[in-house]
mmCIF file of the C-alpha atoms, coordinates in Angstrom:
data_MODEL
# 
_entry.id   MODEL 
# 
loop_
_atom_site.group_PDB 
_atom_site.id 
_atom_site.type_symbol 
_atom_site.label_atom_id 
_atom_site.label_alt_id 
_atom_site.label_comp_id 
_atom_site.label_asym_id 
_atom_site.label_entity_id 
_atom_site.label_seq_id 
_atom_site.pdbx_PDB_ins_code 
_atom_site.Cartn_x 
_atom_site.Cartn_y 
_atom_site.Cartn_z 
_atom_site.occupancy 
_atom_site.B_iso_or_equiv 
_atom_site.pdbx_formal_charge 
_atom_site.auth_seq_id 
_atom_site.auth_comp_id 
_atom_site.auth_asym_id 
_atom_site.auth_atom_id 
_atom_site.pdbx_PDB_model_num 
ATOM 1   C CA . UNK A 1 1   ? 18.711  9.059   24.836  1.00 0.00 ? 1   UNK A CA 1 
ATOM 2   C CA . UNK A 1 2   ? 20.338  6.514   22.808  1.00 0.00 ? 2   UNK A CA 1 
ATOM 3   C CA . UNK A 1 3   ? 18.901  5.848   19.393  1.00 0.00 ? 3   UNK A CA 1 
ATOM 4   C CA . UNK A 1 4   ? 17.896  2.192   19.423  1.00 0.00 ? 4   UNK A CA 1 
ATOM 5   C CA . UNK A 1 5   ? 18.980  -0.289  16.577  1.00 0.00 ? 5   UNK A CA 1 
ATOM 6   C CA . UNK A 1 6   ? 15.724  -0.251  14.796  1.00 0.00 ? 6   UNK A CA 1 
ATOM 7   C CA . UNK A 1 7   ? 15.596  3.799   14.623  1.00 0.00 ? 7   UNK A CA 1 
ATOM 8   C CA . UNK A 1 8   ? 19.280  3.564   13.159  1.00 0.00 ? 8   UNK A CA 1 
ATOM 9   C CA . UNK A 1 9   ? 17.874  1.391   10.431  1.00 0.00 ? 9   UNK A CA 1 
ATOM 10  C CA . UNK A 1 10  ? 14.992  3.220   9.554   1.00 0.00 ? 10  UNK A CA 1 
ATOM 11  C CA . UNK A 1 11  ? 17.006  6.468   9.873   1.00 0.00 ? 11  UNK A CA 1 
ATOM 12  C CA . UNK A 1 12  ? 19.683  5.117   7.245   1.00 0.00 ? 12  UNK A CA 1 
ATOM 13  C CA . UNK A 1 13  ? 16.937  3.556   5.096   1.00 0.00 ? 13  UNK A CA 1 
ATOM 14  C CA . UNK A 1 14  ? 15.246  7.123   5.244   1.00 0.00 ? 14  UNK A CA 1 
ATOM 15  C CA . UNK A 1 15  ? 18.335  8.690   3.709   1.00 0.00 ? 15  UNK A CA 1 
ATOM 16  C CA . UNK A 1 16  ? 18.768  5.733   0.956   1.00 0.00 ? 16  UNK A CA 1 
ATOM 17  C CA . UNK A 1 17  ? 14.650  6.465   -0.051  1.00 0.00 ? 17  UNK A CA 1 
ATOM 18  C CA . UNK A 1 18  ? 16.066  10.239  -0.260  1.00 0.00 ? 18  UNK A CA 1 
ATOM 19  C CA . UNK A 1 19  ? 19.192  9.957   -2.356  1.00 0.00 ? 19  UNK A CA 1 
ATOM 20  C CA . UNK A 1 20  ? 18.102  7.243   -4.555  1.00 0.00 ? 20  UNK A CA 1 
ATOM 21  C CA . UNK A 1 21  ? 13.988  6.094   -3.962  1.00 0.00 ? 21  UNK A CA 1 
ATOM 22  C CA . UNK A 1 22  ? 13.168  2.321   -2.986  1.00 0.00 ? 22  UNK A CA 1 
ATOM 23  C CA . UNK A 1 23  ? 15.023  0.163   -5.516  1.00 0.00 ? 23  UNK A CA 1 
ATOM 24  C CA . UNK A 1 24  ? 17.914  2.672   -5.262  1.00 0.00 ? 24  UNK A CA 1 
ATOM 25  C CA . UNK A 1 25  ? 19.225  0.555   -1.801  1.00 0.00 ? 25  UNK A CA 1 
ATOM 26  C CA . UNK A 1 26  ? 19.348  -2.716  -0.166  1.00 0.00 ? 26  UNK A CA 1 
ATOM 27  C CA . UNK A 1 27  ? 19.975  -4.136  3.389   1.00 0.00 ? 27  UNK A CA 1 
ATOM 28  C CA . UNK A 1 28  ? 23.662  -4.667  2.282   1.00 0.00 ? 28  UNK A CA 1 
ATOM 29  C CA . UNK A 1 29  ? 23.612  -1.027  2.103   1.00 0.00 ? 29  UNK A CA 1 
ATOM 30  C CA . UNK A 1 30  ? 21.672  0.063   5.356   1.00 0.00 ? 30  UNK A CA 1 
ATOM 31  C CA . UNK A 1 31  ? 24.350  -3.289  6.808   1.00 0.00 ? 31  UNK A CA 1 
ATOM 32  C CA . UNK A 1 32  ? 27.032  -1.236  5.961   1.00 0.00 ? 32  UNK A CA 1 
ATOM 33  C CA . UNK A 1 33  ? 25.846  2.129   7.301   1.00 0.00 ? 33  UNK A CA 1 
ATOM 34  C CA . UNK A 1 34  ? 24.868  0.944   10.666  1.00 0.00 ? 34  UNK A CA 1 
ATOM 35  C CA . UNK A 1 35  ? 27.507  -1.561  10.834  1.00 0.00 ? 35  UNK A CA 1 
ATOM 36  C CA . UNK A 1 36  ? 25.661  -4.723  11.541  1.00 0.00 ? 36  UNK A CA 1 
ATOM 37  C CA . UNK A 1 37  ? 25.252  -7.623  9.346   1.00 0.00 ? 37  UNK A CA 1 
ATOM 38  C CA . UNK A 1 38  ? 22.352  -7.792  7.007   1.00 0.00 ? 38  UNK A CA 1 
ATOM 39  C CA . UNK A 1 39  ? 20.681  -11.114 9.476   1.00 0.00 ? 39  UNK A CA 1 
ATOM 40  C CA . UNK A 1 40  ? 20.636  -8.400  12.010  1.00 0.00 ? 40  UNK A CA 1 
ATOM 41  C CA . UNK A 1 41  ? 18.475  -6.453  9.939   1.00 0.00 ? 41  UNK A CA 1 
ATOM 42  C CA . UNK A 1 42  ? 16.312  -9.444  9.041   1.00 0.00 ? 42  UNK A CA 1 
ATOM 43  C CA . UNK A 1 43  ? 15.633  -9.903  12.837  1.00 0.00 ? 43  UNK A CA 1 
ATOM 44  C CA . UNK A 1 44  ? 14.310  -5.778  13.076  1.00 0.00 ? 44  UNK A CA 1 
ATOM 45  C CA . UNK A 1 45  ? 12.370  -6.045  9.071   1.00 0.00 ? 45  UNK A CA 1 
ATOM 46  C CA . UNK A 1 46  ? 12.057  -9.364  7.571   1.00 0.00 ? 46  UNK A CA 1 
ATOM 47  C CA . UNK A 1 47  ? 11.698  -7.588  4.457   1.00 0.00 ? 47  UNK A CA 1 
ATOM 48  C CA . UNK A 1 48  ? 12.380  -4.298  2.654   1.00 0.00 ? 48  UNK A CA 1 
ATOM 49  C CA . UNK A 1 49  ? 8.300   -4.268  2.236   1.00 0.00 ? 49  UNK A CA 1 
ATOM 50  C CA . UNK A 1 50  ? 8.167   -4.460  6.103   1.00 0.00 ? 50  UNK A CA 1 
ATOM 51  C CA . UNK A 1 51  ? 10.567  -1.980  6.451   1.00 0.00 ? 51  UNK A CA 1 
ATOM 52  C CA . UNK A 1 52  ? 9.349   0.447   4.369   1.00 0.00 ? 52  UNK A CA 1 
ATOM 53  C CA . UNK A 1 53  ? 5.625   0.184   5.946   1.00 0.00 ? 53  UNK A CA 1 
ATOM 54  C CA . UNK A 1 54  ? 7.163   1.118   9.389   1.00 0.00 ? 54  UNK A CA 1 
ATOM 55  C CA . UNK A 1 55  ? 9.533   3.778   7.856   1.00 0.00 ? 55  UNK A CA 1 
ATOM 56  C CA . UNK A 1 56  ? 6.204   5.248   5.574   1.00 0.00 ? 56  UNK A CA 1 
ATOM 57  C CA . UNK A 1 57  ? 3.711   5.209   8.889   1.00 0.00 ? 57  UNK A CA 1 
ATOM 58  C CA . UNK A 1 58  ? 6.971   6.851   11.147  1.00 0.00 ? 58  UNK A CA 1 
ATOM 59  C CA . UNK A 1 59  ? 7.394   9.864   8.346   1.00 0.00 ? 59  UNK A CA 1 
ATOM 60  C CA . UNK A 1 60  ? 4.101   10.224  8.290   1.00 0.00 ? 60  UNK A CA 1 
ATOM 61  C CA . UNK A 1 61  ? 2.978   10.217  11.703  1.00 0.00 ? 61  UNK A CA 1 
ATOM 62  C CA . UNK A 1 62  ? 5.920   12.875  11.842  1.00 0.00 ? 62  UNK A CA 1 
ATOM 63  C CA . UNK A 1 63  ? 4.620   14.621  9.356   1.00 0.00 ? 63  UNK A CA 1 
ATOM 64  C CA . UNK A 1 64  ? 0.789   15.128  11.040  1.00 0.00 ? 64  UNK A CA 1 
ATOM 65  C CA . UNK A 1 65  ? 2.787   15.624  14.408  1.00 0.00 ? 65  UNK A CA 1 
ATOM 66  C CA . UNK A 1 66  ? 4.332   18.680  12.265  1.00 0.00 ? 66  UNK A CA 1 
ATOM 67  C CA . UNK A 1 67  ? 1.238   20.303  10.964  1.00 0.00 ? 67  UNK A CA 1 
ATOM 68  C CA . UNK A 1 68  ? -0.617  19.834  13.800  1.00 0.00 ? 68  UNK A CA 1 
ATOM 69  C CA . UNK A 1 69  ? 1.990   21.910  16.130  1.00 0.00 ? 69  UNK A CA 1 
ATOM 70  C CA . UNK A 1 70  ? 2.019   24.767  13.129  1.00 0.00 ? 70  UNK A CA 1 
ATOM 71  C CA . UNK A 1 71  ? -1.265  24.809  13.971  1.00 0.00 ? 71  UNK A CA 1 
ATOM 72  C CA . UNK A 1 72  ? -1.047  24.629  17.504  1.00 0.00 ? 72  UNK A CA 1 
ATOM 73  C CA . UNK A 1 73  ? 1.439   27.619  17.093  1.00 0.00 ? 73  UNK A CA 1 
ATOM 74  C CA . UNK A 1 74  ? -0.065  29.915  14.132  1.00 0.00 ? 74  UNK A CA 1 
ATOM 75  C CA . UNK A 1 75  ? -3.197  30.836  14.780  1.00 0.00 ? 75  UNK A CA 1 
ATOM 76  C CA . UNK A 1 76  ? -3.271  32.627  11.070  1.00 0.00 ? 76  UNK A CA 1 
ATOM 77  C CA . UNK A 1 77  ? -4.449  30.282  8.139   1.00 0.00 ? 77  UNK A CA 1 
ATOM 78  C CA . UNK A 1 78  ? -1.774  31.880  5.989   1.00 0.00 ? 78  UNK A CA 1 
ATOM 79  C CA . UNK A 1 79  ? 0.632   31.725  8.350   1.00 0.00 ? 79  UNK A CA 1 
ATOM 80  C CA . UNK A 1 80  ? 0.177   28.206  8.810   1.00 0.00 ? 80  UNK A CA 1 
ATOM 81  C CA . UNK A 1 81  ? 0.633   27.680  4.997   1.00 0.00 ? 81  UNK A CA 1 
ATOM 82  C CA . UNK A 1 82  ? 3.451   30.117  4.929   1.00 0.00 ? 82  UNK A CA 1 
ATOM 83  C CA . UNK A 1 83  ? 4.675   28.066  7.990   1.00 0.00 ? 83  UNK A CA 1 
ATOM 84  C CA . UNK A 1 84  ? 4.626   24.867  5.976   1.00 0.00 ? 84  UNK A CA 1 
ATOM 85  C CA . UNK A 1 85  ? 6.580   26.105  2.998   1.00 0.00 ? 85  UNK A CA 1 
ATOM 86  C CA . UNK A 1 86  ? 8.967   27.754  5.004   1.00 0.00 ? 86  UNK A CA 1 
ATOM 87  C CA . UNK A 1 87  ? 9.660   24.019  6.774   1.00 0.00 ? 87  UNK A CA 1 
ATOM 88  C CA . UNK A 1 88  ? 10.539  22.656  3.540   1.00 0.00 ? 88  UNK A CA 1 
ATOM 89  C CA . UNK A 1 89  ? 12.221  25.666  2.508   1.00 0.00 ? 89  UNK A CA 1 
ATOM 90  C CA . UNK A 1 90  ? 14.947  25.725  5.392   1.00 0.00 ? 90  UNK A CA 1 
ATOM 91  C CA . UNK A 1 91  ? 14.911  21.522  4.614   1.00 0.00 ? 91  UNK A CA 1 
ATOM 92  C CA . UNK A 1 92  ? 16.172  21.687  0.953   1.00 0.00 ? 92  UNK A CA 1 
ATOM 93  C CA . UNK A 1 93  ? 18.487  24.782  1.422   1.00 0.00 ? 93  UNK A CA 1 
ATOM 94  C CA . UNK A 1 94  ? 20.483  23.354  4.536   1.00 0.00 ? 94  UNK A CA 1 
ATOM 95  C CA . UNK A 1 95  ? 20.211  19.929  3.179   1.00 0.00 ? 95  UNK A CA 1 
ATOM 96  C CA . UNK A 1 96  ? 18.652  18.182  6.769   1.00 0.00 ? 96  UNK A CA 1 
ATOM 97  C CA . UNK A 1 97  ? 15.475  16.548  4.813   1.00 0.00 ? 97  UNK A CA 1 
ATOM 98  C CA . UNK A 1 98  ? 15.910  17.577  0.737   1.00 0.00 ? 98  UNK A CA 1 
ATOM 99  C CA . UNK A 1 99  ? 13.184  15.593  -0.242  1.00 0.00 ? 99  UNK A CA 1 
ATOM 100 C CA . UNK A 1 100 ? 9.702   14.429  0.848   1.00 0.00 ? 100 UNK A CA 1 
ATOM 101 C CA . UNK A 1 101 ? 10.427  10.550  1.757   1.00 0.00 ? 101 UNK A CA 1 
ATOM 102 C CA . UNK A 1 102 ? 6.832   10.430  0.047   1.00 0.00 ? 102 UNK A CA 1 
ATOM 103 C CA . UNK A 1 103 ? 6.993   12.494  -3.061  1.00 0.00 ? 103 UNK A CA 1 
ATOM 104 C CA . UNK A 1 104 ? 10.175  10.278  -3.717  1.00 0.00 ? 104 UNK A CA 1 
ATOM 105 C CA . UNK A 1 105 ? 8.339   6.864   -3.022  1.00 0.00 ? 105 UNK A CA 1 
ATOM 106 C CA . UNK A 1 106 ? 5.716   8.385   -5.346  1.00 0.00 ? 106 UNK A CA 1 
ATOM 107 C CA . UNK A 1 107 ? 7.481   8.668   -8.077  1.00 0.00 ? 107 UNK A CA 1 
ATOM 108 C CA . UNK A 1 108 ? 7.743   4.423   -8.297  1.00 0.00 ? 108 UNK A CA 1 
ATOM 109 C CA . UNK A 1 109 ? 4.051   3.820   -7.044  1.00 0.00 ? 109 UNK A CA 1 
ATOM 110 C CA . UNK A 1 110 ? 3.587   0.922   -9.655  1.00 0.00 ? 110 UNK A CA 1 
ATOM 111 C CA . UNK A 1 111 ? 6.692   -0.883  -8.128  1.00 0.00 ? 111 UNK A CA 1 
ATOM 112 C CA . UNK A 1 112 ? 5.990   -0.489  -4.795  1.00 0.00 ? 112 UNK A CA 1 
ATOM 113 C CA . UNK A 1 113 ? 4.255   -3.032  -2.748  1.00 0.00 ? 113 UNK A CA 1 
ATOM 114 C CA . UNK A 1 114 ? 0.938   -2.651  -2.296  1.00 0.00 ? 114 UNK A CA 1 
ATOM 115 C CA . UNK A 1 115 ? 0.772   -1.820  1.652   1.00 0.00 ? 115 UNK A CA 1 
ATOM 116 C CA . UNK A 1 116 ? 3.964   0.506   1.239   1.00 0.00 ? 116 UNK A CA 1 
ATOM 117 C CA . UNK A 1 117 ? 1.524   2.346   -1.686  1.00 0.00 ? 117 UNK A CA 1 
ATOM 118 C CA . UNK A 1 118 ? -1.320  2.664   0.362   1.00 0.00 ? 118 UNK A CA 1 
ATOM 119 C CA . UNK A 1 119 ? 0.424   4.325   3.211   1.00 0.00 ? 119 UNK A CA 1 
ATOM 120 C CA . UNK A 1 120 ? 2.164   7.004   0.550   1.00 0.00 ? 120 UNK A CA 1 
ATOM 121 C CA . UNK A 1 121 ? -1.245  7.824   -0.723  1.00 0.00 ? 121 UNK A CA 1 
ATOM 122 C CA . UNK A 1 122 ? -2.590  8.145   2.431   1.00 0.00 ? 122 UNK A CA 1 
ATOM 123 C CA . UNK A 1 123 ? 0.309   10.540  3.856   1.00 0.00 ? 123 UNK A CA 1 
ATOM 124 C CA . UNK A 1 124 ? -0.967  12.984  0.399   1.00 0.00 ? 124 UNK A CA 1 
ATOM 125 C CA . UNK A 1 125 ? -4.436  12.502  1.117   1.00 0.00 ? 125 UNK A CA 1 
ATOM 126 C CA . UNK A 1 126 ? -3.513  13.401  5.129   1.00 0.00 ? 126 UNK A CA 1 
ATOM 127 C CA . UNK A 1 127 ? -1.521  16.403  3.436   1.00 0.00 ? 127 UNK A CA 1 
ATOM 128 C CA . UNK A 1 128 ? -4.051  17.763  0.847   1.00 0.00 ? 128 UNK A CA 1 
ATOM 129 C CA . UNK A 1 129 ? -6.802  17.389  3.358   1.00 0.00 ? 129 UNK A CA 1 
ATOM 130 C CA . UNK A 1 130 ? -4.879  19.439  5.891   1.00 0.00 ? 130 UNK A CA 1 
ATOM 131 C CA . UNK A 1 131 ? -3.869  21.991  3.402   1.00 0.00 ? 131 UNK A CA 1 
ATOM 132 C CA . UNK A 1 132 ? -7.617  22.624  2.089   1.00 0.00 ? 132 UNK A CA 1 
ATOM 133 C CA . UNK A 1 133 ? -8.222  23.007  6.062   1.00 0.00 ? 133 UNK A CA 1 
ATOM 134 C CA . UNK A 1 134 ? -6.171  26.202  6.029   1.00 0.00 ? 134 UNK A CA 1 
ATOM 135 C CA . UNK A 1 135 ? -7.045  27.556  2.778   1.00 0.00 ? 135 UNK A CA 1 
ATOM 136 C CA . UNK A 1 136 ? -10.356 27.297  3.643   1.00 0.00 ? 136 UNK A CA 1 
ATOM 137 C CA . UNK A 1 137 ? -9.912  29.009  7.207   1.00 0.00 ? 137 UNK A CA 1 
ATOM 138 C CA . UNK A 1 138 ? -7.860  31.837  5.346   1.00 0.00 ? 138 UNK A CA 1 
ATOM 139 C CA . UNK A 1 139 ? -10.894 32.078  2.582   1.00 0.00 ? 139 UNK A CA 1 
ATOM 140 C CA . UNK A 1 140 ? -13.394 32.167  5.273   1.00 0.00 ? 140 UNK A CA 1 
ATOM 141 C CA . UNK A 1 141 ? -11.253 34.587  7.221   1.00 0.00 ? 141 UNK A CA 1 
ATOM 142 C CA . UNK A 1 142 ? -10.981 37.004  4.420   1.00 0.00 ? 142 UNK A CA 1 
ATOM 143 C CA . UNK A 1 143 ? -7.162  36.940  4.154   1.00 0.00 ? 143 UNK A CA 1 
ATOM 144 C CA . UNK A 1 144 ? -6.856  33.984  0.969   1.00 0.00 ? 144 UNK A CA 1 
ATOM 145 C CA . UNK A 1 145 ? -8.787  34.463  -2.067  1.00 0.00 ? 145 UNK A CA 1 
ATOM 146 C CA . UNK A 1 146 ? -9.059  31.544  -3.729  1.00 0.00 ? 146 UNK A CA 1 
ATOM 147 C CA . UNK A 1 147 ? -9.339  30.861  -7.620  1.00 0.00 ? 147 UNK A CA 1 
ATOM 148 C CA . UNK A 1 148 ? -10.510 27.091  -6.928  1.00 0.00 ? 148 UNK A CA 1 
ATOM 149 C CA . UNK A 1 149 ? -12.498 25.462  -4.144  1.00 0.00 ? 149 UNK A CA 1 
ATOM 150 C CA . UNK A 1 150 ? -9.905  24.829  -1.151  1.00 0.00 ? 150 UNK A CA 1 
ATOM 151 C CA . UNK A 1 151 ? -9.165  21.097  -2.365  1.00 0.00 ? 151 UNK A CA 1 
ATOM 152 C CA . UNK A 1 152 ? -8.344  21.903  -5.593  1.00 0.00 ? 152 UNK A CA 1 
ATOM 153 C CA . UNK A 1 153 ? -6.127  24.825  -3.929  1.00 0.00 ? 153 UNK A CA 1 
ATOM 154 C CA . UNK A 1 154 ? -4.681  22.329  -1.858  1.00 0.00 ? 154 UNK A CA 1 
ATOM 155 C CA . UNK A 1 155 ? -4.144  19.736  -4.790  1.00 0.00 ? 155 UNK A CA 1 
ATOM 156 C CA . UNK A 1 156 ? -2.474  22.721  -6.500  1.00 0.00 ? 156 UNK A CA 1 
ATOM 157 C CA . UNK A 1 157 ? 0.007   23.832  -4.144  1.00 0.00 ? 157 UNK A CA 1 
ATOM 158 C CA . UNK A 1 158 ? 0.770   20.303  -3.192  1.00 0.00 ? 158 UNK A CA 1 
ATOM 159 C CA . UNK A 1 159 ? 2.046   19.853  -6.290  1.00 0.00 ? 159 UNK A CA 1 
ATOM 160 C CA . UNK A 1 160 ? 3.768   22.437  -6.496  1.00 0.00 ? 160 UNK A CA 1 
ATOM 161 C CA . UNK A 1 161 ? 5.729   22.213  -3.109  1.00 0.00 ? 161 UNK A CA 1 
ATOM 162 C CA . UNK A 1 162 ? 6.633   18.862  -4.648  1.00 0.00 ? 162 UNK A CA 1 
ATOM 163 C CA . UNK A 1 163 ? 7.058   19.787  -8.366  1.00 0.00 ? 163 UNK A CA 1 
ATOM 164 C CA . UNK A 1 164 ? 9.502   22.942  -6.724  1.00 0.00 ? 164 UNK A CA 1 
ATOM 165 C CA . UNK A 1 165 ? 11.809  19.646  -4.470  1.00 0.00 ? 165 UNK A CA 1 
ATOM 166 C CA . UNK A 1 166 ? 12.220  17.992  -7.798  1.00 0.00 ? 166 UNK A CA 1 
ATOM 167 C CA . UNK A 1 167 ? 12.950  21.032  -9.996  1.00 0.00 ? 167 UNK A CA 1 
ATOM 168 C CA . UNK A 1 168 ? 16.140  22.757  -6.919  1.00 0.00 ? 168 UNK A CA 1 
ATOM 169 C CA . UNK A 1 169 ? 17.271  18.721  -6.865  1.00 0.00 ? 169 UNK A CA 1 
ATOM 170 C CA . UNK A 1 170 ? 17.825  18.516  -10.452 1.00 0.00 ? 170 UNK A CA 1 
ATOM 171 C CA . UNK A 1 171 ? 19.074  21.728  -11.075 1.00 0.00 ? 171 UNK A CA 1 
ATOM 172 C CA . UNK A 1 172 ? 21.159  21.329  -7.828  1.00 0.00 ? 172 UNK A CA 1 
ATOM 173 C CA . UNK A 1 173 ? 19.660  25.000  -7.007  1.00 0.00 ? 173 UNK A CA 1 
ATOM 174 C CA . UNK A 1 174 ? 17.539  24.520  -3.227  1.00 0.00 ? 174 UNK A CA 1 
ATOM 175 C CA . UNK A 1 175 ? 17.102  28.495  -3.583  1.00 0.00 ? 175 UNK A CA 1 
ATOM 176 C CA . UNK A 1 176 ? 15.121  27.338  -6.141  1.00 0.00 ? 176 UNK A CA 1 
ATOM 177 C CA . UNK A 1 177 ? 12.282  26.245  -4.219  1.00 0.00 ? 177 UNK A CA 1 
ATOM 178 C CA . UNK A 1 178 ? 11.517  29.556  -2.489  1.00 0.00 ? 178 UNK A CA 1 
ATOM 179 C CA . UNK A 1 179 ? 11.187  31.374  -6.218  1.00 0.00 ? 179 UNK A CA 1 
ATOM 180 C CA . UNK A 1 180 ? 8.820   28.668  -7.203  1.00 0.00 ? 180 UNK A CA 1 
ATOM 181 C CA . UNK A 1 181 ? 6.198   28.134  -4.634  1.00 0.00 ? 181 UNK A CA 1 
ATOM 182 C CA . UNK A 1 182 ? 7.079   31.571  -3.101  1.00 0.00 ? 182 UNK A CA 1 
ATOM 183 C CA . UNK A 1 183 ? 4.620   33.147  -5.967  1.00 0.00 ? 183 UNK A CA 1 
ATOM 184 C CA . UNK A 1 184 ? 1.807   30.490  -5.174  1.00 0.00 ? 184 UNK A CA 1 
ATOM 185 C CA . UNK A 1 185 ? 1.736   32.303  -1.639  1.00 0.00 ? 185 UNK A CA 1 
ATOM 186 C CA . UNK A 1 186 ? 1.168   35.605  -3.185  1.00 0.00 ? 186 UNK A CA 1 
ATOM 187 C CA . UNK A 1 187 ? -1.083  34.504  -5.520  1.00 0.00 ? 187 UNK A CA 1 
ATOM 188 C CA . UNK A 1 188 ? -3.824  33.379  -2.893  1.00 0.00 ? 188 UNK A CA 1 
ATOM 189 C CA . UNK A 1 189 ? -3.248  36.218  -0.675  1.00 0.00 ? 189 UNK A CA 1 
ATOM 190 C CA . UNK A 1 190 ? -6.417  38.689  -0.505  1.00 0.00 ? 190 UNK A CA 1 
# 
């Protein structure tokens, strides 16, 4: 199926918020990637705040489509965690998604309008909650032992899954990644 022109758009606009955040590009950019003029855009998103509303709710409707088929597909609460960081781990090392669209957009909150920042705290409240879900499965199951109760766990390792995508970009080391939150794993194992 052919990708329409809208889903080009946001696709290239996806990869801009990636390499460089949301003041990093403009439409002349995504114009110039997609190879229609910038009025062309205008007709899809009137405005980079429109556009990056439907781009925020698309990566993070992906996103809950994601963890909802690991768990659909790992019955095991740490599996489902181990799961998630693997995702991101096979992301940043073969370069297909090297950064959370989110996480990036996070890092300019204050600059962002204010729809655009409601939808990126909303994808890390979507992501914390579902991460307590499994730590608390896995505690109840016997096979996590928690330090913390399971949304403090979940507030933890969220930050480090993030913290671990900023420290293998700047050190331009994606193995990185895997020695950083690898150890988090371990640590909650019972």
């Amino acid at each position: 199926m052919e990708q329409t022109t809208s889903e080009k758009i946001l696709d290239i606009a996806q990869s801009l918020v990636i390499a460089g955040g949301y003041n990093g590009f403009s439409y002349a950019d995504i114009s110039e990637a997609v190879g229609i003029r910038k009025a062309s855009i205008h007709h899809h998103f009137p405005t980079k705040a429109e556009l990056m509303q439907v781009l925020v709710d698309r990566y993070t409707q992906r996103a809950r489509a994601g963890l909802k088929a690991i768990g659909a597909h790992v019955p095991d609460p740490a599996g489902q965690l181990r799961a998630y960081l693997a995702y991101w781990e096979k992301c940043i090392l073969d370069a297909s998604q090297p950064f959370c669209v989110c996480a990036m957009l996070a890092g300019e909150m204050q600059m962002l309008p204010a729809p655009v920042a409601l939808l990126v705290q909303a994808h890390f409240e979507t992501l914390a909650a579902w991460l307590a879900s499994a730590l608390k499965a896995g505690q109840d199951a016997r096979l996590l032992r928690l330090d913390k109760t399971p949304e403090e766990e979940a507030d933890m390792l969220m930050a480090c899954v993030h913290g671990a995508m900023l420290s293998a970009r700047a050190l331009g080391n994606p193995g990185l990644f895997a020695a950083i939150v690898g150890p988090q794993l371990e640590r909650l194992k019972a």
